[in-house]
Amino acid sequence: MHDTNIVSRMAPHVPRYLVPFHPKSVSHYFTDVLIIGGGIAGLRAALEVDPKLSALILSKEQIQESNSNYAQGGIAGVLDDEDRFEDHAADTITAGGSLCDKKVVDLVVQEGPECIRELIRWGTEFDRVDGRLALTREGGHGRDRIVHALGDATGKEVIRSIVEMVRSRRNIQIWQNEFTQDLIVHDGVCRGALASDEKHGRTLIWAKHTILAAGGVGQIYRESTNPSVATGDGIAMALRAGAEMRDMEFMQFHPTVLYIAGSSRSLITEAVRGEGGHLVDRSGYRFMKDYDARGELAPRDVVSQSIVSQMELTKHPNVYLKLDHLDADFVRNRFPSIYAGCKKFGIDITSDRIPVRPGAHYMIGGISVDTNGATSIPNLWAAGEVTSSGLHGANRLASNSLLEGLVYGKRAGRHASLGALAMPDRFEAINLQHPVAGPSEPLDLGDIRNSLKSLMWRNVGVRRDARGLEDAIDTIEAWCRYVLPHQFDHPAGWELQNMLIVAQVMARAAILREESRGVHLRMDFPQTDDTHWNHHLPLRLSDLP
């Protein structure tokens, strides 16, 4: 078994702050609650801040650029009279590979429906049939319990309505195109963050309480459904600040990503299979029943791993989704975005096969949080994909991500607000500083970034083994030695540094877990080992020698 301190080899190369600053030479801003991230978790958190308090949301790009906005499938919740909380919880735990925290699962499942009803009251237009919410089913669910909007663009509609609600609150400000470099921690307590933009330069933002909701790391992989902003910034800044992380080996790969040379890797929602779509190989053979009795409705880890096996068996770079046995009008109306997107490449999804293969989709591991979203650092809270809450275990059940963002965003926002209310106003800038480093050789950032993405896809992807993981660790370590000490003055450099830190921790966590569980498939340890590995794997840089 590998030494659990293997991660310590990277610690000397990780700087505490990405950029130099001095309190006398930067701007200062004070707020009661600072929220880093403009996805569903961060937006929902902001709405929970007491009106007597000021809240500031930092968004790396435009507020619509988040994983939440691109979510297609929907939000899972017990909204049908025939459904039960116990059934949703059981489906979540079954998919989670024995690592779900039952208390957390029960909490999220039970609080979820009210969060969905709140969205409806705030103007979210979910799809309906005869006036009733249209519920669908996705892989791993035993019942139709997923609400969706605009057919296959749920995230877009949800973010639209919740952004409108946030903008209606006078106490909430949104700073867009603001890159958050680091959390500010003094005497063991989070005091805010350092951020910058092209217009104002660097700003020290002092906050009574801070909520980190900058999730998404998919861009560290060559194949990913995530938008370009998903470079692991939230996890990386939390690591540098000393927060405890866990389960960083668990990256979920979505089984069906549109695979066309020259195109973006667009997600083909799991709802396509939920509505009856078939997976076939290059010869038209429907292969999923060969791997799992549930066929196309097996959980995502099973389907992704089955597709990779079938691709290898047929020596073909992808498999295909087939919908020509379904009613053409239904398909066009149910999946308008996918229909339009595929049409651009000459594919009519009502009659043609859709080329697909797995892609990095959702980070299951992240910052350790309790049921209120509290992290290991006082006055720092976290919610959404940046966290490891215990809901997903080793494999996230379809459409539980937006659900978690709503429930934990609400909880983190409420408790950060209560904490800020209990603190007096004190506008003090602490004398923290990080000096300028010496000059460094210029780097081809694009080359390193592309090499990292290819390496992670090849060695820390759907299939893993010790040899490939060791190669990934050594190669990333070499890059870290000369990239991390570099002080950049632009987002491309900061993103690359964050990607390297997160990729290194993910690879090291993956080599430590010597078993296969959920989304973590070790070809050299193909069995689940409950005797030694039925537990979470915590990692924290500050605890290492």
Coordinates of C-alpha atoms in Angstrom, one line a residue:
M1 CA 0.0 0.0 0.0
H2 CA 1.3 3.5 -0.9
D3 CA 2.5 5.9 1.8
T4 CA -0.4 8.3 2.5
N5 CA 2.2 11.2 2.7
I6 CA 3.0 10.8 -1.0
V7 CA 1.2 14.0 -1.6
S8 CA 3.9 15.9 0.5
R9 CA 6.4 15.8 -2.4
M10 CA 4.4 18.5 -4.1
A11 CA 4.0 20.8 -1.1
P12 CA 7.4 22.7 -1.4
H13 CA 6.5 23.8 -4.9
V14 CA 3.1 25.3 -4.0
P15 CA 3.3 29.0 -3.2
R16 CA 0.9 30.4 -0.6
Y17 CA -0.2 33.2 -3.0
L18 CA -0.2 33.3 -6.8
V19 CA 0.6 37.0 -7.1
P20 CA 2.5 39.6 -5.2
F21 CA 0.6 42.2 -3.2
H22 CA 1.2 44.8 -0.5
P23 CA -1.7 46.5 1.4
K24 CA -0.4 49.9 0.7
S25 CA -0.3 49.4 -3.1
V26 CA -3.7 47.7 -3.8
S27 CA -7.3 48.7 -3.5
H28 CA -9.4 47.6 -0.5
Y29 CA -13.1 46.7 -0.4
F30 CA -15.2 45.6 2.6
T31 CA -18.3 43.5 2.6
D32 CA -20.2 41.4 5.2
V33 CA -20.4 38.2 3.1
L34 CA -18.2 37.4 0.1
I35 CA -19.3 34.7 -2.3
I36 CA -16.7 33.4 -4.8
G37 CA -18.5 31.8 -7.8
G38 CA -21.6 32.6 -9.8
G39 CA -23.1 29.2 -10.3
I40 CA -26.3 27.9 -8.7
A41 CA -24.7 27.3 -5.3
G42 CA -23.2 30.8 -5.1
L43 CA -26.3 32.5 -6.3
R44 CA -28.6 30.6 -3.9
A45 CA -26.2 31.4 -1.1
A46 CA -26.4 35.1 -1.8
L47 CA -30.2 35.0 -1.6
E48 CA -30.0 33.7 1.9
V49 CA -27.9 36.7 3.2
D50 CA -29.9 38.9 5.5
P51 CA -31.0 42.2 3.8
K52 CA -29.3 44.2 6.6
L53 CA -25.9 42.8 5.4
S54 CA -23.9 43.5 2.3
A55 CA -23.1 40.6 0.0
L56 CA -20.6 40.5 -3.0
I57 CA -20.5 37.8 -5.6
L58 CA -17.3 37.4 -7.7
S59 CA -17.8 35.8 -11.1
K60 CA -14.7 34.8 -13.1
E61 CA -16.4 35.7 -16.4
Q62 CA -20.0 36.7 -17.2
I63 CA -22.4 35.4 -14.6
Q64 CA -23.9 33.0 -17.1
E65 CA -20.6 31.2 -17.6
S66 CA -20.8 28.3 -15.1
N67 CA -21.3 24.6 -15.1
S68 CA -24.7 25.2 -13.7
N69 CA -25.8 27.3 -16.7
Y70 CA -24.8 24.4 -19.1
A71 CA -26.6 21.7 -17.1
Q72 CA -29.0 20.0 -19.5
G73 CA -30.8 17.2 -17.6
G74 CA -32.6 18.7 -14.7
I75 CA -33.0 18.6 -10.9
A76 CA -33.9 15.5 -9.1
G77 CA -36.6 15.7 -6.4
V78 CA -39.4 13.9 -4.8
L79 CA -42.3 15.8 -6.3
D80 CA -44.7 13.0 -7.4
D81 CA -47.3 11.6 -5.0
E82 CA -46.1 8.1 -5.9
D83 CA -42.5 8.8 -5.1
R84 CA -40.9 8.6 -1.7
F85 CA -37.9 10.3 0.0
E86 CA -36.7 6.8 1.0
D87 CA -36.6 5.7 -2.7
H88 CA -34.6 8.8 -3.9
A89 CA -32.2 8.3 -1.0
A90 CA -31.8 4.6 -1.7
D91 CA -31.0 5.3 -5.4
T92 CA -28.4 7.9 -4.4
I93 CA -26.7 5.6 -2.0
T94 CA -26.7 2.7 -4.5
A95 CA -25.0 4.8 -7.1
G96 CA -22.6 6.2 -4.5
G97 CA -20.6 3.0 -4.1
S98 CA -21.1 2.7 -0.3
L99 CA -19.4 6.1 0.4
C100 CA -22.5 8.3 0.7
D101 CA -23.2 9.8 4.1
K102 CA -26.7 8.7 4.8
K103 CA -27.5 11.7 7.1
V104 CA -26.4 14.0 4.3
V105 CA -28.4 12.1 1.6
D106 CA -31.5 12.2 3.7
L107 CA -31.1 15.9 4.4
V108 CA -30.6 16.9 0.8
V109 CA -33.4 14.6 -0.5
Q110 CA -35.8 16.0 2.1
E111 CA -35.0 19.7 1.7
G112 CA -34.7 19.5 -2.1
P113 CA -38.4 19.7 -3.1
E114 CA -38.9 23.0 -1.2
C115 CA -35.8 24.4 -3.0
I116 CA -37.3 23.4 -6.3
R117 CA -40.6 25.0 -5.3
E118 CA -38.7 28.2 -4.4
L119 CA -37.3 28.3 -7.9
I120 CA -40.8 28.1 -9.3
R121 CA -42.0 30.9 -7.1
W122 CA -39.0 33.0 -8.4
G123 CA -40.1 32.5 -12.0
T124 CA -38.4 29.4 -13.2
E125 CA -40.4 27.9 -16.0
F126 CA -40.0 24.1 -15.7
D127 CA -41.5 22.0 -18.5
R128 CA -45.1 20.9 -17.9
V129 CA -47.6 18.4 -19.4
D130 CA -51.3 19.2 -18.9
G131 CA -50.3 21.8 -16.3
R132 CA -48.3 19.4 -14.2
L133 CA -44.5 19.3 -13.9
A134 CA -43.1 17.0 -16.5
L135 CA -40.9 14.5 -14.7
T136 CA -38.4 12.3 -16.4
R137 CA -36.0 9.5 -15.4
E138 CA -32.2 9.2 -15.8
G139 CA -29.7 6.4 -15.1
G140 CA -29.7 5.1 -11.6
H141 CA -33.2 6.4 -10.7
G142 CA -36.0 4.0 -10.0
R143 CA -38.7 6.6 -10.7
D144 CA -39.5 9.6 -12.9
R145 CA -38.4 12.4 -10.5
I146 CA -36.4 14.9 -12.5
V147 CA -37.8 18.3 -13.4
H148 CA -36.4 19.9 -16.5
A149 CA -36.7 23.2 -18.5
L150 CA -36.5 24.3 -22.1
G151 CA -36.5 20.6 -23.0
D152 CA -32.8 20.0 -22.5
A153 CA -31.5 23.4 -21.2
T154 CA -32.5 23.3 -17.5
G155 CA -29.5 25.1 -16.2
K156 CA -30.0 28.0 -18.6
E157 CA -33.5 28.6 -17.3
V158 CA -32.7 28.1 -13.7
I159 CA -29.7 30.5 -13.8
R160 CA -31.8 33.1 -15.7
S161 CA -34.5 33.2 -13.0
I162 CA -32.2 33.1 -10.0
V163 CA -29.9 35.8 -11.5
E164 CA -33.0 38.0 -11.9
M165 CA -33.9 37.4 -8.2
V166 CA -30.3 38.2 -7.1
R167 CA -30.2 41.4 -9.1
S168 CA -33.5 42.5 -7.5
R169 CA -31.8 42.5 -4.0
R170 CA -30.3 45.9 -3.2
N171 CA -27.8 44.4 -0.7
I172 CA -26.2 42.1 -3.3
Q173 CA -23.5 43.2 -5.7
I174 CA -22.1 41.1 -8.6
W175 CA -18.6 41.7 -9.9
Q176 CA -18.2 40.0 -13.3
N177 CA -14.9 39.2 -15.1
E178 CA -13.2 39.2 -11.7
F179 CA -10.5 36.6 -11.2
T180 CA -10.1 35.5 -7.5
Q181 CA -6.5 34.5 -7.0
D182 CA -6.5 33.5 -3.3
L183 CA -8.3 33.3 0.0
I184 CA -6.9 35.6 2.7
V185 CA -6.4 33.7 6.0
H186 CA -5.0 35.4 9.1
D187 CA -4.5 33.7 12.5
G188 CA -6.2 30.7 11.1
V189 CA -9.4 32.6 10.2
C190 CA -10.6 33.4 6.7
R191 CA -10.8 37.2 6.2
G192 CA -11.8 37.4 2.5
A193 CA -9.9 37.1 -0.7
L194 CA -7.5 38.7 -3.2
A195 CA -9.0 39.3 -6.7
S196 CA -8.2 41.3 -9.8
D197 CA -9.7 42.6 -13.0
E198 CA -8.3 44.4 -16.0
K199 CA -9.9 47.8 -15.0
H200 CA -9.0 48.0 -11.3
G201 CA -6.1 45.7 -10.9
R202 CA -5.7 43.9 -7.6
T203 CA -8.2 44.3 -4.7
L204 CA -8.1 42.9 -1.2
I205 CA -11.7 42.1 -0.4
W206 CA -12.2 41.9 3.4
A207 CA -15.3 39.9 4.5
K208 CA -16.7 38.8 7.8
H209 CA -17.6 35.5 6.3
T210 CA -16.6 34.0 2.9
I211 CA -18.5 31.3 0.8
L212 CA -16.5 29.4 -1.8
A213 CA -18.6 28.2 -4.6
A214 CA -16.2 28.1 -7.5
G215 CA -16.4 24.5 -8.5
G216 CA -15.6 22.6 -11.7
V217 CA -12.2 21.1 -12.8
G218 CA -13.1 19.5 -16.1
Q219 CA -10.7 21.6 -18.1
I220 CA -7.8 19.6 -16.8
Y221 CA -8.9 16.8 -19.2
R222 CA -8.7 16.8 -22.9
E223 CA -12.3 15.5 -23.2
S224 CA -14.8 17.5 -21.0
T225 CA -18.3 18.8 -21.0
N226 CA -17.2 21.8 -18.8
P227 CA -17.0 25.4 -20.1
S228 CA -13.6 27.0 -20.3
V229 CA -13.9 28.6 -16.8
A230 CA -13.8 25.2 -15.1
T231 CA -10.1 25.1 -14.2
G232 CA -10.2 24.1 -10.6
D233 CA -9.6 27.6 -9.2
G234 CA -11.7 27.1 -6.1
I235 CA -10.2 23.8 -5.0
A236 CA -6.6 25.1 -5.7
M237 CA -7.1 28.3 -3.6
A238 CA -8.6 26.3 -0.8
L239 CA -5.6 23.9 -0.9
R240 CA -3.2 26.8 -0.7
A241 CA -5.1 28.3 2.2
G242 CA -4.8 25.0 4.1
A243 CA -8.4 23.6 3.9
E244 CA -9.0 19.9 4.3
M245 CA -9.9 18.2 1.0
R246 CA -11.2 14.6 0.5
D247 CA -12.0 12.1 -2.2
M248 CA -10.0 13.9 -4.9
E249 CA -9.7 10.6 -6.8
F250 CA -13.4 10.6 -7.7
M251 CA -13.9 12.5 -11.1
Q252 CA -17.1 11.6 -12.8
F253 CA -17.0 11.1 -16.5
H254 CA -20.3 11.6 -18.4
P255 CA -20.9 8.7 -20.8
T256 CA -22.2 10.6 -23.7
V257 CA -20.3 13.6 -25.1
L258 CA -20.7 14.6 -28.7
Y259 CA -17.5 13.5 -30.4
I260 CA -16.9 15.3 -33.7
A261 CA -13.4 16.5 -34.8
G262 CA -13.2 20.2 -34.6
S263 CA -16.3 20.7 -32.5
S264 CA -16.6 21.6 -28.8
R265 CA -17.3 18.5 -26.7
S266 CA -21.0 19.1 -26.2
L267 CA -22.9 17.2 -23.6
I268 CA -25.6 14.8 -24.7
T269 CA -27.8 14.7 -21.7
E270 CA -28.5 11.5 -19.9
A271 CA -32.2 12.2 -20.4
V272 CA -31.8 11.0 -24.0
R273 CA -31.2 7.5 -22.6
G274 CA -33.9 8.1 -20.0
E275 CA -36.4 8.8 -22.8
G276 CA -35.5 5.6 -24.6
G277 CA -32.3 6.3 -26.6
H278 CA -30.1 3.2 -27.4
L279 CA -26.3 3.0 -27.3
V280 CA -24.8 1.0 -30.2
D281 CA -21.3 0.3 -31.4
R282 CA -19.9 0.9 -34.9
S283 CA -21.7 -2.2 -36.2
G284 CA -25.1 -1.1 -34.8
Y285 CA -24.9 -3.7 -31.9
R286 CA -26.7 -2.6 -28.7
F287 CA -24.1 -3.6 -26.2
M288 CA -25.0 -2.2 -22.8
K289 CA -26.9 -5.3 -21.6
D290 CA -23.6 -7.2 -22.1
Y291 CA -22.2 -5.1 -19.2
D292 CA -25.2 -4.4 -16.9
A293 CA -28.7 -5.7 -16.7
R294 CA -30.0 -2.1 -16.4
G295 CA -28.7 -1.4 -19.9
E296 CA -28.6 2.3 -20.9
L297 CA -30.2 3.2 -17.5
A298 CA -27.2 2.0 -15.5
P299 CA -25.4 4.6 -13.4
R300 CA -22.9 6.9 -15.1
D301 CA -19.7 5.1 -13.9
V302 CA -21.0 1.8 -15.3
V303 CA -22.0 3.3 -18.7
S304 CA -18.8 5.2 -19.1
Q305 CA -16.6 2.2 -18.3
S306 CA -18.7 0.0 -20.6
I307 CA -18.4 2.4 -23.5
V308 CA -14.6 2.5 -23.1
S309 CA -14.5 -1.3 -23.1
Q310 CA -16.7 -1.5 -26.2
M311 CA -14.6 1.2 -28.0
E312 CA -11.5 -1.0 -27.2
L313 CA -13.3 -4.2 -28.4
T314 CA -14.4 -2.6 -31.7
K315 CA -11.2 -0.6 -32.1
H316 CA -13.3 2.5 -32.8
P317 CA -12.9 6.0 -31.2
N318 CA -16.5 6.3 -30.2
V319 CA -19.9 4.6 -29.9
Y320 CA -23.3 6.0 -31.0
L321 CA -26.6 7.1 -29.5
K322 CA -29.6 6.0 -31.6
L323 CA -33.0 7.6 -31.4
D324 CA -34.5 6.7 -34.8
H325 CA -37.0 4.3 -33.1
L326 CA -38.6 7.1 -31.2
D327 CA -41.2 9.6 -32.5
A328 CA -39.4 12.3 -34.5
D329 CA -41.6 15.2 -33.3
F330 CA -41.1 14.1 -29.6
V331 CA -37.3 14.0 -30.0
R332 CA -37.2 17.4 -31.6
N333 CA -39.5 19.0 -28.9
R334 CA -37.9 17.2 -26.0
F335 CA -34.2 17.9 -27.0
P336 CA -34.3 21.2 -29.0
S337 CA -30.8 22.3 -28.1
I338 CA -29.2 18.9 -28.9
Y339 CA -31.2 18.8 -32.1
A340 CA -29.9 22.2 -33.2
G341 CA -26.4 21.6 -32.1
C342 CA -26.0 18.3 -34.0
K343 CA -27.8 19.8 -37.0
K344 CA -24.8 22.1 -37.4
F345 CA -22.7 19.1 -38.2
G346 CA -25.2 17.5 -40.6
I347 CA -26.6 15.1 -38.0
D348 CA -30.4 14.7 -37.7
I349 CA -30.8 13.1 -34.3
T350 CA -34.2 11.8 -35.3
S351 CA -32.7 9.6 -38.0
D352 CA -28.9 9.6 -37.7
R353 CA -26.6 8.1 -35.1
I354 CA -24.9 10.5 -32.8
P355 CA -21.2 9.8 -32.2
V356 CA -20.4 9.9 -28.5
R357 CA -17.7 9.0 -26.0
P358 CA -17.1 9.8 -22.3
G359 CA -15.8 13.1 -21.1
A360 CA -14.8 14.6 -17.7
H361 CA -18.0 16.0 -16.2
Y362 CA -18.3 16.5 -12.5
M363 CA -15.8 16.6 -9.6
I364 CA -17.1 14.5 -6.8
G365 CA -14.3 15.2 -4.4
G366 CA -13.4 18.6 -3.0
I367 CA -13.3 20.7 0.1
S368 CA -14.6 18.8 3.2
V369 CA -17.7 20.4 4.6
D370 CA -20.3 19.6 7.3
T371 CA -24.0 19.7 6.8
N372 CA -24.0 23.5 7.0
G373 CA -21.3 24.0 4.5
A374 CA -18.6 24.8 7.1
T375 CA -15.0 24.0 6.0
S376 CA -12.0 23.3 8.3
I377 CA -11.1 27.0 8.2
P378 CA -13.2 29.3 10.5
N379 CA -15.4 31.8 8.7
L380 CA -15.0 29.9 5.4
W381 CA -18.0 28.1 3.9
A382 CA -18.3 26.2 0.7
A383 CA -21.1 24.8 -1.5
G384 CA -21.6 23.0 -4.7
E385 CA -19.1 21.2 -6.9
V386 CA -16.1 22.6 -5.1
T387 CA -17.1 20.5 -2.1
S388 CA -17.1 16.9 -0.8
S389 CA -20.3 16.9 1.2
G390 CA -20.9 13.2 1.4
L391 CA -24.0 13.3 -0.9
H392 CA -22.4 11.7 -3.9
G393 CA -20.1 9.1 -2.4
A394 CA -18.0 7.5 -5.1
N395 CA -20.4 8.3 -8.0
R396 CA -22.9 11.1 -8.3
L397 CA -26.5 10.1 -9.2
A398 CA -27.8 11.9 -12.2
S399 CA -29.4 15.3 -11.6
N400 CA -28.3 15.4 -7.9
S401 CA -25.7 18.2 -8.6
L402 CA -28.1 21.2 -9.1
L403 CA -30.0 19.8 -6.2
E404 CA -26.9 19.8 -3.9
G405 CA -26.1 23.3 -5.1
L406 CA -29.5 24.6 -4.1
V407 CA -29.6 22.9 -0.7
Y408 CA -26.0 23.5 0.3
G409 CA -26.0 27.0 -1.2
K410 CA -29.0 27.8 1.0
R411 CA -27.5 26.3 4.1
A412 CA -24.1 27.9 3.6
G413 CA -25.6 31.3 2.9
R414 CA -27.9 31.1 6.0
H415 CA -25.0 30.2 8.4
A416 CA -22.6 32.7 6.9
S417 CA -25.2 35.4 7.2
L418 CA -25.9 34.4 10.9
G419 CA -22.1 34.5 11.5
A420 CA -21.8 37.9 9.9
L421 CA -24.7 39.3 11.8
A422 CA -23.0 38.4 15.1
M423 CA -19.9 40.3 14.2
P424 CA -19.5 44.1 14.6
D425 CA -18.4 46.3 11.7
R426 CA -14.7 46.7 11.8
F427 CA -13.0 48.1 8.7
E428 CA -9.4 47.0 9.1
A429 CA -6.8 46.0 6.5
I430 CA -4.3 43.6 8.0
N431 CA -0.7 44.1 7.1
L432 CA -0.3 41.0 4.9
Q433 CA 2.0 41.0 2.0
H434 CA 3.5 38.7 -0.6
P435 CA 6.7 40.0 -2.3
V436 CA 7.5 40.0 -6.0
A437 CA 9.7 37.1 -7.1
G438 CA 12.7 37.4 -9.4
P439 CA 12.3 37.3 -13.2
S440 CA 11.6 33.9 -14.8
E441 CA 12.0 32.5 -18.3
P442 CA 8.9 32.9 -20.5
L443 CA 6.8 29.8 -20.8
D444 CA 4.6 28.4 -23.6
L445 CA 1.5 28.1 -21.4
G446 CA -0.7 26.7 -24.2
D447 CA 1.8 23.8 -24.8
I448 CA 1.9 22.9 -21.1
R449 CA -1.8 23.2 -20.7
N450 CA -2.5 20.9 -23.7
S451 CA 0.1 18.4 -22.5
L452 CA -1.5 18.4 -19.1
K453 CA -5.0 17.8 -20.5
S454 CA -3.8 14.9 -22.6
L455 CA -1.8 13.4 -19.8
M456 CA -4.7 13.5 -17.4
W457 CA -7.1 12.0 -20.0
R458 CA -4.6 9.2 -20.8
N459 CA -3.4 8.3 -17.3
V460 CA -6.0 9.6 -14.8
G461 CA -9.1 9.1 -16.9
V462 CA -11.8 6.5 -17.0
R463 CA -9.3 3.7 -16.6
R464 CA -6.2 3.9 -14.3
D465 CA -3.3 1.8 -13.1
A466 CA -0.2 2.3 -10.9
R467 CA 2.2 2.7 -13.8
G468 CA 0.1 5.4 -15.6
L469 CA -0.6 7.2 -12.4
E470 CA 3.1 7.2 -11.3
D471 CA 4.0 8.6 -14.8
A472 CA 1.4 11.3 -14.4
I473 CA 2.6 12.2 -10.9
D474 CA 6.3 12.5 -12.0
T475 CA 5.4 14.5 -15.1
I476 CA 3.1 16.9 -13.4
E477 CA 5.7 17.3 -10.6
A478 CA 8.3 18.3 -13.1
W479 CA 6.0 20.9 -14.5
C480 CA 5.1 22.2 -11.0
R481 CA 8.8 22.8 -10.2
Y482 CA 9.1 25.5 -12.8
V483 CA 5.5 26.7 -13.4
L484 CA 4.3 27.2 -9.8
P485 CA 7.1 29.6 -8.6
H486 CA 6.4 31.7 -11.7
Q487 CA 4.4 34.9 -10.9
F488 CA 2.0 35.7 -13.8
D489 CA 0.0 38.8 -14.3
H490 CA -2.8 37.3 -16.4
P491 CA -5.5 34.6 -16.0
A492 CA -4.0 32.1 -18.4
G493 CA -1.0 31.7 -16.1
W494 CA -3.1 31.6 -12.9
E495 CA -5.4 29.0 -14.4
L496 CA -2.5 26.8 -15.5
Q497 CA -1.0 26.9 -11.9
N498 CA -4.4 26.0 -10.5
M499 CA -4.8 23.2 -13.0
L500 CA -1.4 21.7 -12.1
I501 CA -2.1 21.8 -8.4
V502 CA -5.5 20.1 -8.7
A503 CA -4.3 17.6 -11.2
Q504 CA -1.3 16.6 -9.0
V505 CA -3.6 16.1 -6.0
M506 CA -6.1 14.1 -8.0
A507 CA -3.4 11.8 -9.4
R508 CA -1.8 11.2 -6.0
A509 CA -5.2 10.4 -4.5
A510 CA -6.0 8.0 -7.3
I511 CA -2.7 6.1 -6.7
L512 CA -3.5 5.8 -3.0
R513 CA -6.9 4.2 -3.4
E514 CA -5.9 0.7 -4.4
E515 CA -9.3 -0.6 -5.4
S516 CA -12.1 0.1 -7.8
R517 CA -15.2 2.0 -6.5
G518 CA -17.7 4.1 -8.3
V519 CA -16.0 6.4 -10.9
H520 CA -12.5 5.3 -9.8
L521 CA -11.5 2.3 -11.9
R522 CA -8.1 0.8 -11.2
M523 CA -7.3 -1.9 -13.8
D524 CA -4.6 -3.3 -11.4
F525 CA -7.1 -3.4 -8.5
P526 CA -10.4 -4.2 -10.3
Q527 CA -12.4 -5.2 -7.2
T528 CA -14.1 -3.1 -4.5
D529 CA -12.2 -3.6 -1.2
D530 CA -14.5 -2.8 1.6
T531 CA -12.1 -4.2 4.2
H532 CA -9.4 -1.6 3.5
W533 CA -11.0 1.2 1.5
N534 CA -14.6 1.7 2.5
H535 CA -13.8 5.2 3.8
H536 CA -13.0 8.7 2.6
L537 CA -9.5 9.8 1.8
P538 CA -8.6 13.2 3.3
L539 CA -5.8 15.4 2.1
R540 CA -4.5 18.7 3.4
L541 CA -1.2 20.3 2.4
S542 CA -0.7 22.1 5.8
D543 CA -0.8 18.9 7.7
L544 CA 2.1 17.4 5.7
P545 CA 5.8 17.4 6.9

